[in-house]
Structures are given as structure tokens and as C-alpha cells.
Short mmCIF file of C-alpha atoms and ligand atoms in Angstrom, two decimals:
data_model
loop_
_atom_site.label_atom_id
_atom_site.label_comp_id
_atom_site.label_asym_id
_atom_site.label_seq_id
_atom_site.Cartn_x
_atom_site.Cartn_y
_atom_site.Cartn_z
CA UNK A 1 313.88 41.71 -37.53
CA UNK A 2 315.12 43.84 -40.35
CA UNK A 3 318.73 45.03 -40.38
CA UNK A 4 317.59 48.57 -41.26
CA UNK A 5 315.38 48.63 -38.18
CA UNK A 6 318.17 47.42 -35.92
CA UNK A 7 320.53 50.05 -37.33
CA UNK A 8 317.92 52.79 -36.78
CA UNK A 9 317.32 51.57 -33.26
CA UNK A 10 321.04 51.69 -32.51
CA UNK A 11 321.32 55.26 -33.81
CA UNK A 12 318.30 56.21 -31.72
CA UNK A 13 319.74 54.58 -28.59
CA UNK A 14 322.89 56.68 -29.04
CA UNK A 15 320.71 59.80 -29.26
CA UNK A 16 318.84 58.79 -26.10
CA UNK A 17 322.20 58.33 -24.38
CA UNK A 18 323.30 61.78 -25.58
CA UNK A 19 326.27 60.49 -27.53
CA UNK A 20 325.02 60.76 -31.12
CA UNK A 21 325.58 63.27 -33.85
CA UNK A 22 322.61 64.56 -35.90
CA UNK A 23 321.58 62.28 -38.75
CA UNK A 24 323.17 63.31 -42.05
CA UNK A 25 321.15 62.13 -45.07
CA UNK A 26 323.08 63.72 -47.89
CA UNK A 27 326.23 65.73 -48.53
CA UNK A 28 324.03 68.38 -50.10
CA UNK A 29 321.81 69.20 -47.21
CA UNK A 30 319.22 71.18 -49.17
CA UNK A 31 317.09 68.83 -51.29
CA UNK A 32 316.53 69.64 -55.00
CA UNK A 33 314.08 72.45 -55.68
CA UNK A 34 314.05 73.64 -52.05
CA UNK A 35 315.04 77.06 -50.67
CA UNK A 36 316.18 77.73 -47.14
CA UNK A 37 314.00 79.94 -44.93
CA UNK A 38 314.46 81.07 -41.36
CA UNK A 39 310.81 81.58 -40.48
CA UNK A 40 308.33 78.79 -39.76
CA UNK A 41 305.37 79.13 -42.17
CA UNK A 42 302.01 77.70 -41.13
CA UNK A 43 300.19 75.27 -43.44
CA UNK A 44 296.78 73.92 -42.63
CA UNK A 45 293.33 73.30 -44.06
CA UNK A 46 292.03 76.70 -42.98
CA UNK A 47 291.34 75.84 -39.38
CA UNK A 48 293.55 75.43 -36.36
CA UNK A 49 291.73 73.36 -33.76
CA UNK A 50 292.13 74.33 -30.14
CA UNK A 51 292.99 71.09 -28.37
CA UNK A 52 293.81 71.43 -24.68
CA UNK A 53 296.14 69.00 -22.94
CA UNK A 54 293.18 67.82 -20.86
CA UNK A 55 291.12 67.02 -23.94
CA UNK A 56 293.96 65.51 -25.94
CA UNK A 57 294.07 61.76 -26.49
CA UNK A 58 296.32 59.74 -28.77
CA UNK A 59 294.80 56.45 -29.79
CA UNK A 60 297.14 53.80 -31.23
CA UNK A 61 295.42 50.71 -32.56
CA UNK A 62 294.92 48.37 -35.51
CA UNK A 63 297.48 45.65 -36.26
CA UNK A 64 299.16 45.83 -32.84
CA UNK A 65 299.35 43.48 -29.85
CA UNK A 66 298.66 46.20 -27.30
CA UNK A 67 296.33 48.99 -28.45
CA UNK A 68 296.49 52.05 -26.17
CA UNK A 69 294.85 55.41 -25.73
CA UNK A 70 297.29 57.85 -24.18
CA UNK A 71 296.14 60.89 -22.27
CA UNK A 72 298.51 63.78 -21.73
CA UNK A 73 299.98 62.50 -18.48
CA UNK A 74 300.55 58.98 -19.77
CA UNK A 75 302.15 60.41 -22.91
CA UNK A 76 304.43 62.70 -20.91
CA UNK A 77 305.44 59.81 -18.62
CA UNK A 78 307.04 58.01 -21.59
CA UNK A 79 310.79 58.56 -22.12
CA UNK A 80 311.52 62.02 -23.49
CA UNK A 81 313.25 62.22 -26.85
CA UNK A 82 314.88 65.43 -28.11
CA UNK A 83 316.27 65.58 -31.63
CA UNK A 84 317.43 68.13 -34.18
CA UNK A 85 316.48 67.63 -37.81
CA UNK A 86 315.76 69.49 -41.05
CA UNK A 87 312.20 70.20 -42.22
CA UNK A 88 311.16 70.17 -45.88
CA UNK A 89 307.78 71.39 -47.10
CA UNK A 90 306.64 70.40 -50.58
CA UNK A 91 305.81 74.07 -51.28
CA UNK A 92 309.65 74.43 -51.55
CA UNK A 93 310.71 75.85 -48.21
CA UNK A 94 313.09 74.07 -45.90
CA UNK A 95 314.36 74.95 -42.48
CA UNK A 96 317.51 73.43 -41.00
CA UNK A 97 318.13 72.47 -37.40
CA UNK A 98 314.68 72.31 -35.92
CA UNK A 99 314.85 70.90 -32.42
CA UNK A 100 311.87 68.79 -31.45
CA UNK A 101 311.05 67.27 -28.11
CA UNK A 102 308.48 64.58 -27.44
CA UNK A 103 308.22 60.81 -27.61
CA UNK A 104 310.08 58.77 -30.21
CA UNK A 105 308.01 56.72 -32.63
CA UNK A 106 310.25 53.77 -31.66
CA UNK A 107 309.07 54.15 -28.06
CA UNK A 108 305.41 54.19 -29.13
CA UNK A 109 306.00 51.13 -31.31
CA UNK A 110 307.62 49.31 -28.41
CA UNK A 111 304.54 50.09 -26.34
CA UNK A 112 301.91 48.89 -28.84
CA UNK A 113 304.00 46.12 -30.48
CA UNK A 114 303.00 46.16 -34.17
CA UNK A 115 302.06 42.71 -35.47
CA UNK A 116 304.18 41.23 -38.29
CA UNK A 117 301.23 42.06 -40.58
CA UNK A 118 301.54 45.82 -39.90
CA UNK A 119 303.09 47.56 -42.90
CA UNK A 120 301.62 51.09 -42.84
CA UNK A 121 300.26 53.68 -40.43
CA UNK A 122 297.30 55.95 -41.09
CA UNK A 123 297.21 59.18 -39.05
CA UNK A 124 294.17 61.22 -38.12
CA UNK A 125 294.25 64.73 -36.73
CA UNK A 126 291.72 66.92 -34.93
CA UNK A 127 291.21 69.23 -37.93
CA UNK A 128 290.05 66.28 -40.06
CA UNK A 129 293.43 65.96 -41.75
CA UNK A 130 294.77 62.51 -42.49
CA UNK A 131 298.05 61.18 -43.84
CA UNK A 132 299.74 57.81 -44.23
CA UNK A 133 303.25 56.41 -44.10
CA UNK A 134 305.07 53.13 -44.39
CA UNK A 135 305.94 51.58 -41.05
CA UNK A 136 309.55 51.15 -42.23
CA UNK A 137 309.82 54.91 -42.79
CA UNK A 138 308.47 55.57 -39.29
CA UNK A 139 310.70 53.06 -37.47
CA UNK A 140 313.65 55.43 -37.70
CA UNK A 141 315.80 57.32 -35.23
CA UNK A 142 314.43 60.79 -36.02
CA UNK A 143 310.65 60.21 -36.07
CA UNK A 144 308.65 61.44 -33.10
CA UNK A 145 305.42 62.82 -31.73
CA UNK A 146 306.61 66.26 -30.65
CA UNK A 147 305.14 68.54 -28.00
CA UNK A 148 307.87 71.19 -28.17
CA UNK A 149 309.77 73.01 -30.87
CA UNK A 150 313.04 74.86 -30.27
CA UNK A 151 312.57 74.69 -26.52
CA UNK A 152 308.99 75.97 -26.38
CA UNK A 153 305.69 74.09 -26.19
CA UNK A 154 304.14 73.86 -29.67
CA UNK A 155 301.89 76.77 -30.51
CA UNK A 156 298.35 76.13 -31.63
CA UNK A 157 299.03 76.84 -35.31
CA UNK A 158 301.95 74.40 -35.34
CA UNK A 159 299.86 71.56 -33.94
CA UNK A 160 299.55 71.86 -30.16
CA UNK A 161 299.53 69.89 -28.04
CA UNK A 162 301.38 67.32 -30.19
CA UNK A 163 302.30 66.62 -33.80
CA UNK A 164 304.14 64.00 -35.78
CA UNK A 165 307.53 64.77 -37.34
CA UNK A 166 309.01 62.56 -40.08
CA UNK A 167 312.07 64.55 -41.20
CA UNK A 168 313.06 62.39 -44.16
CA UNK A 169 309.67 62.88 -45.89
CA UNK A 170 307.96 66.08 -47.03
CA UNK A 171 306.33 67.69 -44.02
CA UNK A 172 302.74 66.95 -45.01
CA UNK A 173 303.44 63.37 -43.81
CA UNK A 174 303.58 64.74 -40.23
CA UNK A 175 300.11 65.31 -38.78
CA UNK A 176 299.68 68.33 -36.54
CA UNK A 177 297.06 67.97 -33.74
CA UNK A 178 297.53 64.22 -34.07
CA UNK A 179 294.93 62.09 -32.32
CA UNK A 180 295.01 58.66 -33.88
CA UNK A 181 297.52 56.26 -35.41
CA UNK A 182 296.11 53.16 -37.04
CA UNK A 183 298.52 50.36 -37.85
CA UNK A 184 297.41 48.65 -41.07
CA UNK A 185 298.31 45.65 -43.18
CA UNK A 186 297.76 47.76 -46.31
CA UNK A 187 298.24 51.34 -47.47
CA UNK A 188 295.37 53.82 -47.25
CA UNK A 189 295.91 57.25 -48.76
CA UNK A 190 295.53 60.41 -46.68
CA UNK A 191 294.30 63.89 -47.52
CA UNK A 192 297.06 65.12 -49.85
CA UNK A 193 297.94 61.65 -51.08
CA UNK A 194 294.39 61.47 -52.50
CA UNK A 195 294.82 64.86 -54.11
CA UNK A 196 297.75 64.26 -56.41
CA UNK A 197 300.72 64.44 -54.04
CA UNK A 198 303.27 61.66 -54.11
CA UNK A 199 302.62 58.83 -51.70
CA UNK A 200 306.32 58.27 -51.07
CA UNK A 201 307.17 61.99 -50.57
CA UNK A 202 310.96 61.76 -50.70
CA UNK A 203 312.53 65.26 -50.77
CA UNK A 204 315.87 63.89 -52.03
CA UNK A 205 314.39 62.67 -55.29
CA UNK A 206 312.09 65.68 -55.85
CA UNK A 207 309.24 63.22 -55.35
CA UNK A 208 306.41 65.75 -54.94
CA UNK A 209 303.53 64.59 -57.09
CA UNK A 210 301.91 61.32 -57.98
CA UNK A 211 303.47 60.03 -61.17
CA UNK A 212 300.58 57.81 -62.17
CA UNK A 213 297.00 58.79 -62.74
CA UNK A 214 295.71 61.02 -59.93
CA UNK A 215 293.74 59.19 -57.26
CA UNK A 216 290.01 59.60 -57.13
CA UNK A 217 288.94 62.15 -54.51
CA UNK A 218 285.97 60.91 -52.50
CA UNK A 219 283.03 63.25 -52.54
CA UNK A 220 282.57 63.41 -48.78
CA UNK A 221 285.09 64.13 -46.08
CA UNK A 222 288.89 64.14 -46.06
CA UNK A 223 290.63 60.83 -46.64
CA UNK A 224 289.26 57.37 -47.02
CA UNK A 225 287.29 55.43 -44.47
CA UNK A 226 289.41 52.97 -42.53
N1 MTE B 301 296.55 68.24 -38.99
C1 MTE B 301 297.26 68.76 -40.00
N2 MTE B 301 298.55 68.44 -40.09
C2 MTE B 301 299.30 68.95 -41.08
C3 MTE B 301 298.75 69.81 -42.04
C4 MTE B 301 297.36 70.13 -41.92
O1 MTE B 301 296.77 70.88 -42.73
N3 MTE B 301 296.66 69.59 -40.89
N4 MTE B 301 299.55 70.32 -43.05
C5 MTE B 301 300.78 69.58 -43.37
C6 MTE B 301 301.67 70.34 -44.22
S1 MTE B 301 301.26 70.48 -45.87
C7 MTE B 301 302.87 70.82 -43.76
S2 MTE B 301 304.03 71.50 -44.79
C8 MTE B 301 303.18 70.82 -42.32
C9 MTE B 301 303.38 72.25 -41.92
O2 MTE B 301 303.64 72.40 -40.56
P1 MTE B 301 303.67 73.87 -40.00
O3 MTE B 301 302.34 74.51 -40.29
O4 MTE B 301 303.95 73.71 -38.55
O5 MTE B 301 304.77 74.55 -40.76
O6 MTE B 301 302.13 70.25 -41.52
C10 MTE B 301 301.51 69.14 -42.11
N5 MTE B 301 300.61 68.61 -41.13
MO1 MO B 302 303.26 71.23 -46.89
#
């Protein structure tokens, strides 16, 4: 097991025990090119699917030992994780101290047990949106599938009933209305990653756009086929 993973897991365990301080990623809390806002803008593809808790399913599969499909009750029966983190959108707004509640990615990973071959995760959402991330970036103490924001259940426009939050990456890496996570042994680009946004999406290095040649956009449907 990687040392970085063990360190993340230890930080997370301290959060679960209620003895941790919020993660500090930089002395300058506002990443380059960002401005602080105190509202919570809505960004989507022009539609906000209505997904009830009864309809909602989260399917985790691919390069894992134990693929699962969680319904709302099974999801809510997993250990609750509450965490406060900063949120950075590539369109240059950031908001500090967002408190999310849900299930830690580390808990979901423990449940499905990624195979050694798993290196990336591809996310699908109910509005057709897709995004992708490296498993190493997800196996961290502040990544979760959230059902609540600042003490209230997520509203429809912010991804109800549940969304992914990956605070250390630009916010497009967190799928609202998430319904599927596919563990892969390779990287497959998601919606914005195919449309010229950076695949690594690191706010601290102003890593907004693809530096190489823009990826080819497929003519039909968002994202690539998996
Ligand atoms: N399903 C889905 N998830 C999504 C998006 C989307 O269009 N569809 N937009 C992304 C982008 S670009 C951002 S900045 C954040 C915005 O979350 P918010 O609308 O709650 O602020 O959601 C991300 N997750
Ligand atoms: Mo965004």
C-alpha cells in the first residue's frame, strides 16, 4: 500500500473520530486566479434531473472485487462522514468552508475493494454528465459522496440526492446526481475533459485547460463509451 494512501486514511480516521482539524493545502488559501464568493452558483448542462431517493441508485463496478449497487437505504446505512472544505470552480469562483455530509470515498472503496489494476474512476450522472479522476486523487481524507450541504439536504440544482465532492480539484470533477462509478485500469475522459479542460484540474497550479492539442469531441453523446 502506498504511503500517501496510509497518511490520507489516518487523517480521515481522525476526522471520523472528531479529533481532526480541517485539511490545509496551502498557506494562501485562495488559489491563483480565483475570487471568493459567498453565494453558491449553479453550473449544469442546462437540465437538472429530478431524482427521488426511491429512484436513486449508485452503481460501483469495474476493476473491483465486490461490485455493488447501493439504494438510498443501503447508502445511508454506511458510516456518515461530515467534512468542511473549500470549493473551487474553474470559472474563477471559490467558496470557503463548505460543510458536506455523506459517505467518504474511502468507505466506498473499502466496500468494493478496488483491484491493484484500478488506477482511475469514471463517473456518470443522471443528466448525462461524465467526469473522470485518478484513484489516488480520490483516496483522500476529504473526498465524499455528499447528500447534505451546510446542514441541509442537497437541493435539486446542486445534485440531489447525492453528488461527488473532490475539494482539491476544480469542481467539475465532482459529479452532481451521481449514479455510477466505474473503476478502470486506464483513463477515460469525461464531458469537460473532452472539451479542452485540463484532465488534472489542479486549482493550485492554475491548471484549467488542456495544454496539449484539444481532445476530439465525439459526435454523439457526452463522454466516451466505457
Ligand atoms: N451531473 C453534473 N455534475 C456537475 C456538473 C454538471 O453539469 N452535471 N457541473 C460541474 C461543474 S462545472 C461545477 S463547477 C460543479 C458546480 O456545482 P454547483 O452547481 O453545485 O455549484 O458541478 C460539477 N458537477
Ligand atoms: Mo465548473
